[in-house]
Short mmCIF file of C-alpha atoms and ligand atoms in Angstrom, two decimals:
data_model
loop_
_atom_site.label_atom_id
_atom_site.label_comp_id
_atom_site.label_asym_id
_atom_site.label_seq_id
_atom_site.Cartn_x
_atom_site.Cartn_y
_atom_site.Cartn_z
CA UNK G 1 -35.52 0.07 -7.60
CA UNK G 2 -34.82 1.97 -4.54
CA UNK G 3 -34.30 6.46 -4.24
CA UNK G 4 -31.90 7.52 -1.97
CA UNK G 5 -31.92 11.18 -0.67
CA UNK G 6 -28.63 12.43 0.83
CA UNK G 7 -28.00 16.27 2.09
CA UNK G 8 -25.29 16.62 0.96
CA UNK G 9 -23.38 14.54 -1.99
CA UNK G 10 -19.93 14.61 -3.72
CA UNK G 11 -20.96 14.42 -7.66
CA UNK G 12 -17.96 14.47 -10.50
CA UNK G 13 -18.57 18.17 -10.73
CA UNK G 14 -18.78 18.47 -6.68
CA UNK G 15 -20.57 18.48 -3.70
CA UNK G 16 -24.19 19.05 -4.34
CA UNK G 17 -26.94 19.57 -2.29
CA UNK G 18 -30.88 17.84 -2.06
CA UNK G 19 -29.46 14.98 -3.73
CA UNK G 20 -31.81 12.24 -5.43
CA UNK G 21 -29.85 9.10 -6.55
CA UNK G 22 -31.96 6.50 -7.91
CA UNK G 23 -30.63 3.15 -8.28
CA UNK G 24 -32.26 -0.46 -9.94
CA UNK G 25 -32.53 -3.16 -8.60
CA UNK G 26 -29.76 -4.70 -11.21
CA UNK G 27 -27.44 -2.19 -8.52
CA UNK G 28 -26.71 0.48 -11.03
CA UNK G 29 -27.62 4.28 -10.57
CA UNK G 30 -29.89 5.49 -13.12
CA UNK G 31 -30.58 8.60 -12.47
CA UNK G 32 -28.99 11.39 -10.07
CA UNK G 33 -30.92 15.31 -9.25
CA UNK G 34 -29.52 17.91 -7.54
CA UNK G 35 -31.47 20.83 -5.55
CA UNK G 36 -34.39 18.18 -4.77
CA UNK G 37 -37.25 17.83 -2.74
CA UNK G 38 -37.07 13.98 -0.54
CA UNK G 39 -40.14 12.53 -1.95
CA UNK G 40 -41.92 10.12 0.15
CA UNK G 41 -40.42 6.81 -1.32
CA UNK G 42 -37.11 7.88 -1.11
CA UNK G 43 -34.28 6.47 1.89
CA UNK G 44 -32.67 9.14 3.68
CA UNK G 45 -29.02 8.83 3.88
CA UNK G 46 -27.48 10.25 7.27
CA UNK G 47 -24.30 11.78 6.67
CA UNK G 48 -22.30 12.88 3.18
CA UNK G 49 -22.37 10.61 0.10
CA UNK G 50 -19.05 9.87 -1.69
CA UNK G 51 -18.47 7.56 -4.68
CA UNK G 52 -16.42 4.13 -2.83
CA UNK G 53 -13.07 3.97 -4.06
CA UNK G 54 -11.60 1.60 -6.50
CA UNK G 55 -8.20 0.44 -5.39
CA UNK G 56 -5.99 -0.19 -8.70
CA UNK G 57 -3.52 -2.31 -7.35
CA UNK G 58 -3.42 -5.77 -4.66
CA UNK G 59 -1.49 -8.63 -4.08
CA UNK G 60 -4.29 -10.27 -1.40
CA UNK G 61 -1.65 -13.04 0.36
CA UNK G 62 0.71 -9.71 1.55
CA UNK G 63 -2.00 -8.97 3.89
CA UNK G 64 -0.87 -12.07 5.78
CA UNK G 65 2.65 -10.34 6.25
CA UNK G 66 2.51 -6.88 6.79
CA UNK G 67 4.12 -5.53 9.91
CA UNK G 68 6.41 -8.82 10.29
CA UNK G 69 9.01 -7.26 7.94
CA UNK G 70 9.75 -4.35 10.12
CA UNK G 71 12.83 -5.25 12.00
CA UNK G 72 16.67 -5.75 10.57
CA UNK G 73 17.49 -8.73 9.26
CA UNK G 74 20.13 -7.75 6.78
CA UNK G 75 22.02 -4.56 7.46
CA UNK G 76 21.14 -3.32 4.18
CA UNK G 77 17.89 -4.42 4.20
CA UNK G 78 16.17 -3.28 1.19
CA UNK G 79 13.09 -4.11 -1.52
CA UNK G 80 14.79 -7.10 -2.61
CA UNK G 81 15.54 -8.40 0.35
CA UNK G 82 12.03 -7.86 1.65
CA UNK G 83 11.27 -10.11 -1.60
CA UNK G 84 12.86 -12.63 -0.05
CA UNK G 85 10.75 -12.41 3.06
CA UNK G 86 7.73 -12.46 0.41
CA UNK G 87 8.45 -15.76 -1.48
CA UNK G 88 8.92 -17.85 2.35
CA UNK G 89 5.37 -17.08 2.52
CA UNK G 90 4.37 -17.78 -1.29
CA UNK G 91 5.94 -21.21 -0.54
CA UNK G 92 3.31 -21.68 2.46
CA UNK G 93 0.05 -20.73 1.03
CA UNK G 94 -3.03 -23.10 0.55
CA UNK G 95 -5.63 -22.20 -2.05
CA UNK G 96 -8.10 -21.85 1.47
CA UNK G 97 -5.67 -19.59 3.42
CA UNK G 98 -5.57 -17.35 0.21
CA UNK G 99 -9.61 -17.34 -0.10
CA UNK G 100 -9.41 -16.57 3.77
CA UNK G 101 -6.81 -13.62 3.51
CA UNK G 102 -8.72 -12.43 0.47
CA UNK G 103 -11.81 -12.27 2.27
CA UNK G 104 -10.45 -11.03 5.44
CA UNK G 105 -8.59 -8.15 3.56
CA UNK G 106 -11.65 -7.33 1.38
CA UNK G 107 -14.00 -6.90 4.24
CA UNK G 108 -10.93 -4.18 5.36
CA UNK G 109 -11.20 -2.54 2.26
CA UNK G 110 -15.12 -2.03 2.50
CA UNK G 111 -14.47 -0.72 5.46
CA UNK G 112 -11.75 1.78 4.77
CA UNK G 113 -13.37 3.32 1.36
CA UNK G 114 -12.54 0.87 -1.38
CA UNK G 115 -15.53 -0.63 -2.80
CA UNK G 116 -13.98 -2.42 -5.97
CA UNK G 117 -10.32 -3.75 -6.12
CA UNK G 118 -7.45 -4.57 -8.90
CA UNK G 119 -5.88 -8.13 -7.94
CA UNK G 120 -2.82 -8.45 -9.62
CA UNK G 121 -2.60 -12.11 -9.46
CA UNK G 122 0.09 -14.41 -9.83
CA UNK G 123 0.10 -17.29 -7.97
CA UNK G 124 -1.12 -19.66 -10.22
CA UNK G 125 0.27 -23.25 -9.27
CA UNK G 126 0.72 -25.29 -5.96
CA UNK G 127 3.54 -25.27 -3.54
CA UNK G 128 5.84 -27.58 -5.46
CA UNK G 129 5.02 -25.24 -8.43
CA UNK G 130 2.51 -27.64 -10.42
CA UNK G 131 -0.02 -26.60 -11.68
CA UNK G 132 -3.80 -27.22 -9.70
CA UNK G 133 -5.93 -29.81 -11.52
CA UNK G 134 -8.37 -26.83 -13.01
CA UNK G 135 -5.24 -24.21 -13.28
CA UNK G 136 -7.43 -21.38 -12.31
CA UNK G 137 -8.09 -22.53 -8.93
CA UNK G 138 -6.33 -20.02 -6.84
CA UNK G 139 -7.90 -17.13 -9.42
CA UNK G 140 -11.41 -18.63 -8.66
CA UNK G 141 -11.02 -17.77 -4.86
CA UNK G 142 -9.63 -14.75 -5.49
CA UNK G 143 -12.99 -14.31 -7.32
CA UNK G 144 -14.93 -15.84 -4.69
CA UNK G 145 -13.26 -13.88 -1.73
CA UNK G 146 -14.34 -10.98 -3.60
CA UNK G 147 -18.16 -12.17 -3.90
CA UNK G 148 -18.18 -13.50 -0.42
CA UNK G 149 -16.82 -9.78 0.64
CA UNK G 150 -19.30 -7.93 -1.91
CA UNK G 151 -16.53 -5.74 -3.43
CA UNK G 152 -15.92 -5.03 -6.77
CA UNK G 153 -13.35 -7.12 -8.51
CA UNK G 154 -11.09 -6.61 -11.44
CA UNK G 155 -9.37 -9.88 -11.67
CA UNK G 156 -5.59 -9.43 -13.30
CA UNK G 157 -3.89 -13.51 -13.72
CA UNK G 158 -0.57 -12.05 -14.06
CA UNK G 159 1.69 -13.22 -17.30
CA UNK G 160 5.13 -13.85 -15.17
CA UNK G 161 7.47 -16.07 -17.17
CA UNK G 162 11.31 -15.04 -16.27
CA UNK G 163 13.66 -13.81 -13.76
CA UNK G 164 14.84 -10.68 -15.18
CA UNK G 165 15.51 -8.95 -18.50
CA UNK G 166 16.37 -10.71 -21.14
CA UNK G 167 14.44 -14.11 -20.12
CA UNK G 168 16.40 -15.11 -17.48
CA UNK G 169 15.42 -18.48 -16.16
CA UNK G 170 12.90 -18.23 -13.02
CA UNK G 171 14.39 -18.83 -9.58
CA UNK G 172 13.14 -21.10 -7.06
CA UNK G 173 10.81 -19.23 -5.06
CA UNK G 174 9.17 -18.09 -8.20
CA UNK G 175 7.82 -21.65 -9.19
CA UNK G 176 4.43 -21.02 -8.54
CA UNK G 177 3.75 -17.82 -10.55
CA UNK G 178 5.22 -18.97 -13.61
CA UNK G 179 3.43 -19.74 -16.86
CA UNK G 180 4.00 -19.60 -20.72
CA UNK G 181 2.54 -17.71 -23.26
CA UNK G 182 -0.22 -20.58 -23.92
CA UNK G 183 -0.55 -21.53 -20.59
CA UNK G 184 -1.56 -18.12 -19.78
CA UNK G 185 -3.94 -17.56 -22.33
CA UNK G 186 -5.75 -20.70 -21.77
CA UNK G 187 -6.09 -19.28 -18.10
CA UNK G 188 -7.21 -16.20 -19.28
CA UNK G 189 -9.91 -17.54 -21.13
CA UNK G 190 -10.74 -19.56 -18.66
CA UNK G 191 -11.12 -16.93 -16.25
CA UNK G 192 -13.27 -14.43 -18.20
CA UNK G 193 -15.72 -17.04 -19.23
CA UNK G 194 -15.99 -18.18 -15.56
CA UNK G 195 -16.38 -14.73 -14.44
CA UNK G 196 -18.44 -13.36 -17.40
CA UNK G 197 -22.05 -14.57 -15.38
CA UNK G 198 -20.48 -12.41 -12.28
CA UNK G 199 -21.99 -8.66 -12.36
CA UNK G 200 -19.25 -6.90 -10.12
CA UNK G 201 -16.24 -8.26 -11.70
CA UNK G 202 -14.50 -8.62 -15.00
CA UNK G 203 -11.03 -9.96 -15.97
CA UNK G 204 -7.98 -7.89 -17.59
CA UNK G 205 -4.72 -8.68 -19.14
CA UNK G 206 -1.64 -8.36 -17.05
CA UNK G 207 2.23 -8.66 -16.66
CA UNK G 208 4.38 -8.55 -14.21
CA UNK G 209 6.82 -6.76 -15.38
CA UNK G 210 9.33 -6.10 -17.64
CA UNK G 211 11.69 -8.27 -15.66
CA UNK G 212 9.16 -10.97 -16.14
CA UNK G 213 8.06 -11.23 -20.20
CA UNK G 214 9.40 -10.82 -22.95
CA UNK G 215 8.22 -8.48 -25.97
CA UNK G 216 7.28 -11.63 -28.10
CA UNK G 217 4.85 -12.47 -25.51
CA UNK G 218 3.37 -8.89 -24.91
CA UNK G 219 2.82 -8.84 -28.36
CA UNK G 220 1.41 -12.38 -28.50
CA UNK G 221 -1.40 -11.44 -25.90
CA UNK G 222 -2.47 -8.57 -26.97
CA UNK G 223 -2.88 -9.72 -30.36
CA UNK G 224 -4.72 -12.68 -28.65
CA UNK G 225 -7.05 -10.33 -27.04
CA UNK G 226 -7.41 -7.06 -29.23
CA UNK G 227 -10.67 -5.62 -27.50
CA UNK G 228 -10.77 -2.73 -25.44
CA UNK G 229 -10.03 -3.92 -21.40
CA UNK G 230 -7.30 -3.26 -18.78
CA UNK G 231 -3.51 -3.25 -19.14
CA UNK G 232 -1.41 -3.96 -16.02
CA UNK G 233 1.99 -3.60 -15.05
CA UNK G 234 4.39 -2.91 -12.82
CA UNK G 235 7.40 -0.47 -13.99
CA UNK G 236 10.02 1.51 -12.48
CA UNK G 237 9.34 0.86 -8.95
CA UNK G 238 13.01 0.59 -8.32
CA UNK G 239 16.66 1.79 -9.35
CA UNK G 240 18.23 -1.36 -9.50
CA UNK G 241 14.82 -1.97 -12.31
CA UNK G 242 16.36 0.87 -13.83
CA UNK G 243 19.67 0.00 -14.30
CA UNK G 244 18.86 -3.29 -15.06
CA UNK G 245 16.74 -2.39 -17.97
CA UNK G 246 19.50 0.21 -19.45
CA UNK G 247 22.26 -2.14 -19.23
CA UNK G 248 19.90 -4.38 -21.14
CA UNK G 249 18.35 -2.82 -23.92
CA UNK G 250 20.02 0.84 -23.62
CA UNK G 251 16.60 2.27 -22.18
CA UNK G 252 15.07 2.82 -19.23
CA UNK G 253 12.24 0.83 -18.58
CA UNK G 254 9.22 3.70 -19.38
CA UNK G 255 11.29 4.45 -22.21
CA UNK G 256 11.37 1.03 -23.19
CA UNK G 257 7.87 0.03 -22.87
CA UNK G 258 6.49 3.19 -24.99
CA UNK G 259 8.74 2.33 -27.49
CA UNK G 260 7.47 -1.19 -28.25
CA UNK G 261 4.14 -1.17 -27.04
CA UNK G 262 1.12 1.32 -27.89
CA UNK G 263 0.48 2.53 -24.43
CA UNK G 264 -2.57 4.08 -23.93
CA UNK G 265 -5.64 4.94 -21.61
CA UNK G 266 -6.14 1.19 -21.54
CA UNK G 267 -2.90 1.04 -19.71
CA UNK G 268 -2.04 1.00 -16.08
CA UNK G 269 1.76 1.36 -15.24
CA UNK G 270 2.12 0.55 -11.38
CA UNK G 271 4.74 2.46 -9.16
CA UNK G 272 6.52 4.52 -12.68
CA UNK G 273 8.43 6.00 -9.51
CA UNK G 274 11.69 6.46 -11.01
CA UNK G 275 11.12 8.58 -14.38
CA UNK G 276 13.02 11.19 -16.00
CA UNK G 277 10.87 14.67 -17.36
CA UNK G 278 10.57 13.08 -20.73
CA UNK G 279 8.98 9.73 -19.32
CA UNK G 280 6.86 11.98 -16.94
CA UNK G 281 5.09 14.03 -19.98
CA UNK G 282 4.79 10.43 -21.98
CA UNK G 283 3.10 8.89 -20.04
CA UNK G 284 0.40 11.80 -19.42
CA UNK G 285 0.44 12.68 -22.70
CA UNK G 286 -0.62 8.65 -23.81
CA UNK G 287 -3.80 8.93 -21.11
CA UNK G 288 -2.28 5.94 -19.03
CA UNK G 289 -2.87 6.02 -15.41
CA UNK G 290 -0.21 6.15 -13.37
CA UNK G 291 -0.96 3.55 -10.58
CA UNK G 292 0.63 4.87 -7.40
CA UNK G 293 0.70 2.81 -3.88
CA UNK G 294 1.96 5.11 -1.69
CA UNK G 295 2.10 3.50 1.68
CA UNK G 296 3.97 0.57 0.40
CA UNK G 297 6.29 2.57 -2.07
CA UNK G 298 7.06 4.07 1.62
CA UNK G 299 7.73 1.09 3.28
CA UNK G 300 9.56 -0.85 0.38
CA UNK G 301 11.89 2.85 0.32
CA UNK G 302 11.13 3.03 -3.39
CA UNK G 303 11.18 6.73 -4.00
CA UNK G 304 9.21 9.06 -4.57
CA UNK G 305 6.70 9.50 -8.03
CA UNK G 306 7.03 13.09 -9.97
CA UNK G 307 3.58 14.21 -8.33
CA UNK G 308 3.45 17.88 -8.80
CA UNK G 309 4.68 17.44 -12.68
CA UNK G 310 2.91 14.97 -13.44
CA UNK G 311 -1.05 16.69 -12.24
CA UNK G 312 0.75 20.13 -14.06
CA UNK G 313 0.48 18.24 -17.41
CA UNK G 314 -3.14 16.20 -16.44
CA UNK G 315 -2.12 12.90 -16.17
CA UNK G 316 -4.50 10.23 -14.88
CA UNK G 317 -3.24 8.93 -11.39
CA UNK G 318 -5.22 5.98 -9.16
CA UNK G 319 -4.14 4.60 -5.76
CA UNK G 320 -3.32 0.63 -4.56
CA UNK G 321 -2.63 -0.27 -1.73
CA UNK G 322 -0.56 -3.13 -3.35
CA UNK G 323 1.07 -4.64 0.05
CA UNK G 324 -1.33 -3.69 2.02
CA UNK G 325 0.46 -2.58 4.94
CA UNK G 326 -1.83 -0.27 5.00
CA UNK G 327 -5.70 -0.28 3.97
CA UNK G 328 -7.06 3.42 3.99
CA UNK G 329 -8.35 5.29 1.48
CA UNK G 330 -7.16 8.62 3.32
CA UNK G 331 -4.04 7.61 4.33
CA UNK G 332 -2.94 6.73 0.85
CA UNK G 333 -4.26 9.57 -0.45
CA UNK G 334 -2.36 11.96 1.95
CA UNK G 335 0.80 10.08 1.38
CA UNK G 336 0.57 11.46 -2.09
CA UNK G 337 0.70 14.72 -1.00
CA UNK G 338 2.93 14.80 1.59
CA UNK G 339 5.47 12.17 -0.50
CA UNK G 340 5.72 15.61 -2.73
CA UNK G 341 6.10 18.20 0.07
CA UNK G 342 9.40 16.36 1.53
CA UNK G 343 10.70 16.04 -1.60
CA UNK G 344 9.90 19.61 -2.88
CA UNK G 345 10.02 21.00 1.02
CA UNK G 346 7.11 23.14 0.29
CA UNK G 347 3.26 23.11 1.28
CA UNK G 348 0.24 22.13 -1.18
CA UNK G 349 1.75 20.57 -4.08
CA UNK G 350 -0.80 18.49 -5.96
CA UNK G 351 -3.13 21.38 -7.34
CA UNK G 352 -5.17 21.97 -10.23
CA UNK G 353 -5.59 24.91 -12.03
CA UNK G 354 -9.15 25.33 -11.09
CA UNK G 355 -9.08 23.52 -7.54
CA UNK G 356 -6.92 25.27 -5.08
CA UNK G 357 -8.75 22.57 -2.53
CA UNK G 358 -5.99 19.42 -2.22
CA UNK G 359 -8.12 16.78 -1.18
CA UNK G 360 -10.83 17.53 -3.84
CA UNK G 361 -7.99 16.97 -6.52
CA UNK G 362 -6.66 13.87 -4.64
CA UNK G 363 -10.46 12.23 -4.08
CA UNK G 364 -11.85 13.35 -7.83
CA UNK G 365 -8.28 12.54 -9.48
CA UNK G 366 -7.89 8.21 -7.90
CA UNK G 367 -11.68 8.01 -8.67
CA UNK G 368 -11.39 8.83 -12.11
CA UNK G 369 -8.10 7.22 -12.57
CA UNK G 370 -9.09 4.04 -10.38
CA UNK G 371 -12.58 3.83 -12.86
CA UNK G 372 -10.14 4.01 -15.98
CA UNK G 373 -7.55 0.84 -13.96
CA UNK G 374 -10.27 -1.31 -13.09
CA UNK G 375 -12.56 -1.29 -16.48
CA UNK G 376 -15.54 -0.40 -14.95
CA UNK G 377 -18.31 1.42 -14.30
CA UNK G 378 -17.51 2.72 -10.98
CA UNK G 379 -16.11 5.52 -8.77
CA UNK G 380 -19.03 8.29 -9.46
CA UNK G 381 -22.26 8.98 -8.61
CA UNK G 382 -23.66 9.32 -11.85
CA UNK G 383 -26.34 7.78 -14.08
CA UNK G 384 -24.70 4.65 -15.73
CA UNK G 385 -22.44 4.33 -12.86
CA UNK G 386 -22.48 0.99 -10.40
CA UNK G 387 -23.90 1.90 -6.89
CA UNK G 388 -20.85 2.07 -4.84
CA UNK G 389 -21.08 4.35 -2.35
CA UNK G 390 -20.03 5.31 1.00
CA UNK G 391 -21.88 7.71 4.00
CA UNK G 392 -19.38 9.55 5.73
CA UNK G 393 -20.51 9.84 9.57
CA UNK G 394 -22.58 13.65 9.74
CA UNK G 395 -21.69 13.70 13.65
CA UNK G 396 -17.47 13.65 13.05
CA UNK G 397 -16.46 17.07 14.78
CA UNK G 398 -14.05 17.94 11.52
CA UNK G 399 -16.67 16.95 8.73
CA UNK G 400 -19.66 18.55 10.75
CA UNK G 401 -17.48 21.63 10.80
CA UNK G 402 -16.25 21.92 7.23
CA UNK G 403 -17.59 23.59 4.31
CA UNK G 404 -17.83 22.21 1.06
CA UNK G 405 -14.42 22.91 -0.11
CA UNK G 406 -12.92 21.44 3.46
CA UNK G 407 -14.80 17.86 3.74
CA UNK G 408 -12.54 15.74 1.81
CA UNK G 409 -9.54 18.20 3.46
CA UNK G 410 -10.65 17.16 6.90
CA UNK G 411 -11.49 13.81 6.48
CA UNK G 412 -7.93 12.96 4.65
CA UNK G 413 -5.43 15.55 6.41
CA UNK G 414 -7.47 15.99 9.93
CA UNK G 415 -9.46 13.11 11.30
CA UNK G 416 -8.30 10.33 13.36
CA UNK G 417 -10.67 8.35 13.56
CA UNK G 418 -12.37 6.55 10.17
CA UNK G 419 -15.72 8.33 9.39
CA UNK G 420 -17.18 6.01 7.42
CA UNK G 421 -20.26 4.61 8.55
CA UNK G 422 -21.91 2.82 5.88
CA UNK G 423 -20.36 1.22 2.36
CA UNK G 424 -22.65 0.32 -0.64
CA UNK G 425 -21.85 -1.97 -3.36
CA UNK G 426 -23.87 -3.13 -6.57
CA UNK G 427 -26.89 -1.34 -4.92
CA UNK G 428 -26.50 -3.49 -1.38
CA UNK G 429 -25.35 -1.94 1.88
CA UNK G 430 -22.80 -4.55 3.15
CA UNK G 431 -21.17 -2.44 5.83
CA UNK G 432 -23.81 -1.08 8.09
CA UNK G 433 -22.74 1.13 11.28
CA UNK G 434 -18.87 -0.15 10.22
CA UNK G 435 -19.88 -4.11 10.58
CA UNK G 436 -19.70 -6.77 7.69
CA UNK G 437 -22.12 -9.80 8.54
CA UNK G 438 -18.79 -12.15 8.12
CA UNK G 439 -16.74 -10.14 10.42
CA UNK G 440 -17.17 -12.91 13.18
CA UNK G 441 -16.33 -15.54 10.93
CA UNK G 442 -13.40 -14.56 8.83
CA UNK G 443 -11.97 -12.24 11.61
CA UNK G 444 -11.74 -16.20 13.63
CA UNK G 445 -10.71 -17.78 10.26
CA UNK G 446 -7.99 -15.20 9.21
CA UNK G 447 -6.06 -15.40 12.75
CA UNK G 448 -6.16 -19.44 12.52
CA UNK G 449 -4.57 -18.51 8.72
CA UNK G 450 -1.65 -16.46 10.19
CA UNK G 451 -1.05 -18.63 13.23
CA UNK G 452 -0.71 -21.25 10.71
CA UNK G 453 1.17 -19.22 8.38
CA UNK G 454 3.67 -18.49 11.25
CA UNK G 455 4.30 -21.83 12.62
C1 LIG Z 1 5.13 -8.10 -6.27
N1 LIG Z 1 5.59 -5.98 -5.24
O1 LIG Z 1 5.01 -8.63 -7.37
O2 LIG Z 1 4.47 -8.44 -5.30
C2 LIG Z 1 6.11 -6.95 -6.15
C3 LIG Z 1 7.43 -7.44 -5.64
C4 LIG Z 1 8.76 -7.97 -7.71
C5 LIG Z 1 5.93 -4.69 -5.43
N2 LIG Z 1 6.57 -4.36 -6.47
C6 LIG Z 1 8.09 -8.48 -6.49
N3 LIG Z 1 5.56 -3.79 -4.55
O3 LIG Z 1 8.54 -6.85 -8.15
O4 LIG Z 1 9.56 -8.72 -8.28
ZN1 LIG Z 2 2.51 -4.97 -7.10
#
């Protein structure tokens, strides 16, 4: 059991001040005071207190590529052909090189806010597209990147069956996610039981997309697996999805999905970029969070998610950063915002009706959202709630400066340099002063993994 005493603390209802969070030694927070005295026991925290992030949405290996995509290859260079680029280096990967990505990549995420993660995982077999001798082994060091890295882990083995709608035969370069109904629920079993002894992480049900299942088999799994637990998949990230899915089945692919499936608060629908005013008040309306991944919805040139409507009618919203050609907590978040004002060419777009204060309804809405995504109990400082916290630096001009409605305005919009000093997970401080204790070893391990990745 240790007390922690911080100045100043964000709590769901706000910053507070005097703030006495006491967590057990199981790494949860049990109890949380406002307006306290430090008693003598207690740790003093040295800067502000925030929940850690949960990021909703990761494919781990992309880390491996980002920034080598950015040139012309084709002059109309697109998504799909950026896909391309993406299965050359699915074809590549060893079950160590993806433990040392994952690893390398979580440690970044510590670092830049996110204290739990979403991996939406489907690479399942080995290179030729067989399957491993256990068939979870590339799941397992997903799992074990996250433990070595001390994040939070919501581990998603992706169903991913066809090519596109209608069950069209897999291509080539998508012979190692591939898997059939049975297959995947003897993974998924698999999986939870292996992870069930692991206190920071938890398995949910997942497919790839429409593109990639088929109704039968959605059906099929869920029935499988009626309790409560996460949903994931990705939807409407592109037009082409679009007018795929219409020429199809005569719907668009929202449409589609809430007409065959019960979508609701259990659900996470990645990207839903490209949705009409009816599929934007559905999916609010059903509690599912909209999982947005702004930096690499800007880089893939997906388009641009309904923002502004979308908070006007209360939907539940979380951040990925999917790709990860970016990893920052604040950057993704400002994306959001500024994603809506060159669309709507206007100035302060994702409001509340009670919070005039953007990043207050940016930080409070991908906690809440992220918590919902990931199944757990995470992304607040609050009694129940898993000790995942960050301490923002106390001496950074713009946060030193700011008021209580500024901080998280400053620190997302204004400061240049990343403020966060210390990251707590489960109860355990594993950044301290911005260092991981594995950053010598994986930073060595992770360039040997892209040198060999690039030869
Ligand atoms: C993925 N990524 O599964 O990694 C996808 C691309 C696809 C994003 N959608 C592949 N950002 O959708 O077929
Ligand atoms: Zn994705």
């Amino acid at each position: 059991m240790a007390v922690y005493f911080a100045a100043k603390a964000l709590l769901p209802q706000g910053w507070a001040n005097n703030v006495t969070v006491s967590v057990s030694a199981q790494g949860m927070i049990t109890a949380v005071e406002s307006d306290t005295l430090a008693a003598d026991n207690s740790i003093h925290i040295n800067g502000f207190l925030v929940p850690g992030m949960p990021n909703l949405h990761s494919h781990a290996f992309q880390r491996a590529m980002a920034g080598l995509t950015e040139v012309v290859g084709d002059p109309a260079d697109s998504f799909w052909t950026w896909r391309d680029l993406m299965y050359r280096l699915v074809d590549k990967i060893t079950p160590q090189q993806l433990e040392t990505i994952a690893t390398y990549l979580y440690i970044e995420m510590l670092k830049a806010g996110y204290t739990s993660v979403a991996e939406f995982h489907y690479l399942h077999h080995d290179r030729g597209g067989k399957g491993y001798a256990n068939p979870a082994e590339l799941a397992l060091r997903i799992s074990q990147a996250a433990k070595s890295a001390s994040i939070g882990l919501t581990l998603l083995p992706v169903l991913y069956s066809y090519a596109g709608f209608g069950a069209q035969p897999a291509s080539a370069g998508q012979g190692r996610f591939i898997n059939d109904t049975d297959s995947y629920l003897a993974l998924y079993d698999a999986l939870s039981s292996e992870l069930a002894g692991e206190p920071m992480q938890r398995t949910g049900l997942c497919f790839h997309s429409l593109r990639a299942v088929t109704l039968e088999q959605m059906q099929r799994v869920q029935e499988a697996f009626p309790q409560p637990q996460p949903v994931h998949i990705h939807i409407a990230e592109q037009q082409k999805e679009v007018a795929d899915c219409l020429a199809w089945s005569g719907l668009r692919p929202v449409e589609w999905l809430y007409r065959h499936m019960p979508v609701d608060a259990q659900w996470c629908l990645i990207h839903a970029t490209h949705l009409t005013a009816d599929e934007t008040r559905q999916i609010a309306a059903s509690g599912a969070v909209a999982g947005l991944c702004l930096t690499t919805e800007a880089n893939l040139g997906d388009g641009i998610f309904p923002g502004a409507e979308y908070l006007s009618q209360q939907g539940n919203w979380g951040i990925g950063s999917d790709s990860h050609i970016s990893v920052s907590v604040s950057e993704d978040l400002r994306w959001f915002e500024y994603g809506q004002r060159l669309n709507h060419r206007r100035r302060n777009l994702l409001h509340l009706p009670a919070q005039p204060y953007i990043g207050n309804v940016l930080y409070q809405g991908a906690l809440q959202g992220g918590r919902m995504a990931l199944g757990q109990p995470v992304g607040q400082i609050a009694a129940g709630a898993r000790a995942d916290m960050l301490v923002l630096d106390g001496r950074d001009p713009f946060l030193a400066t700011a008021d209580d409605n500024e901080r998280l305005n400053r620190w997302i919009f204004a400061c240049a340099a990343n403020p966060i000093k210390d990251v707590m997970t489960g109860g355990r401080w594993v950044i301290e002063d911005g260092q991981h204790q594995l950053d010598e070893k994986t930073t060595r391990d992770f360039i040997t993994v892209m040198q060999q990745l690039r030869a």
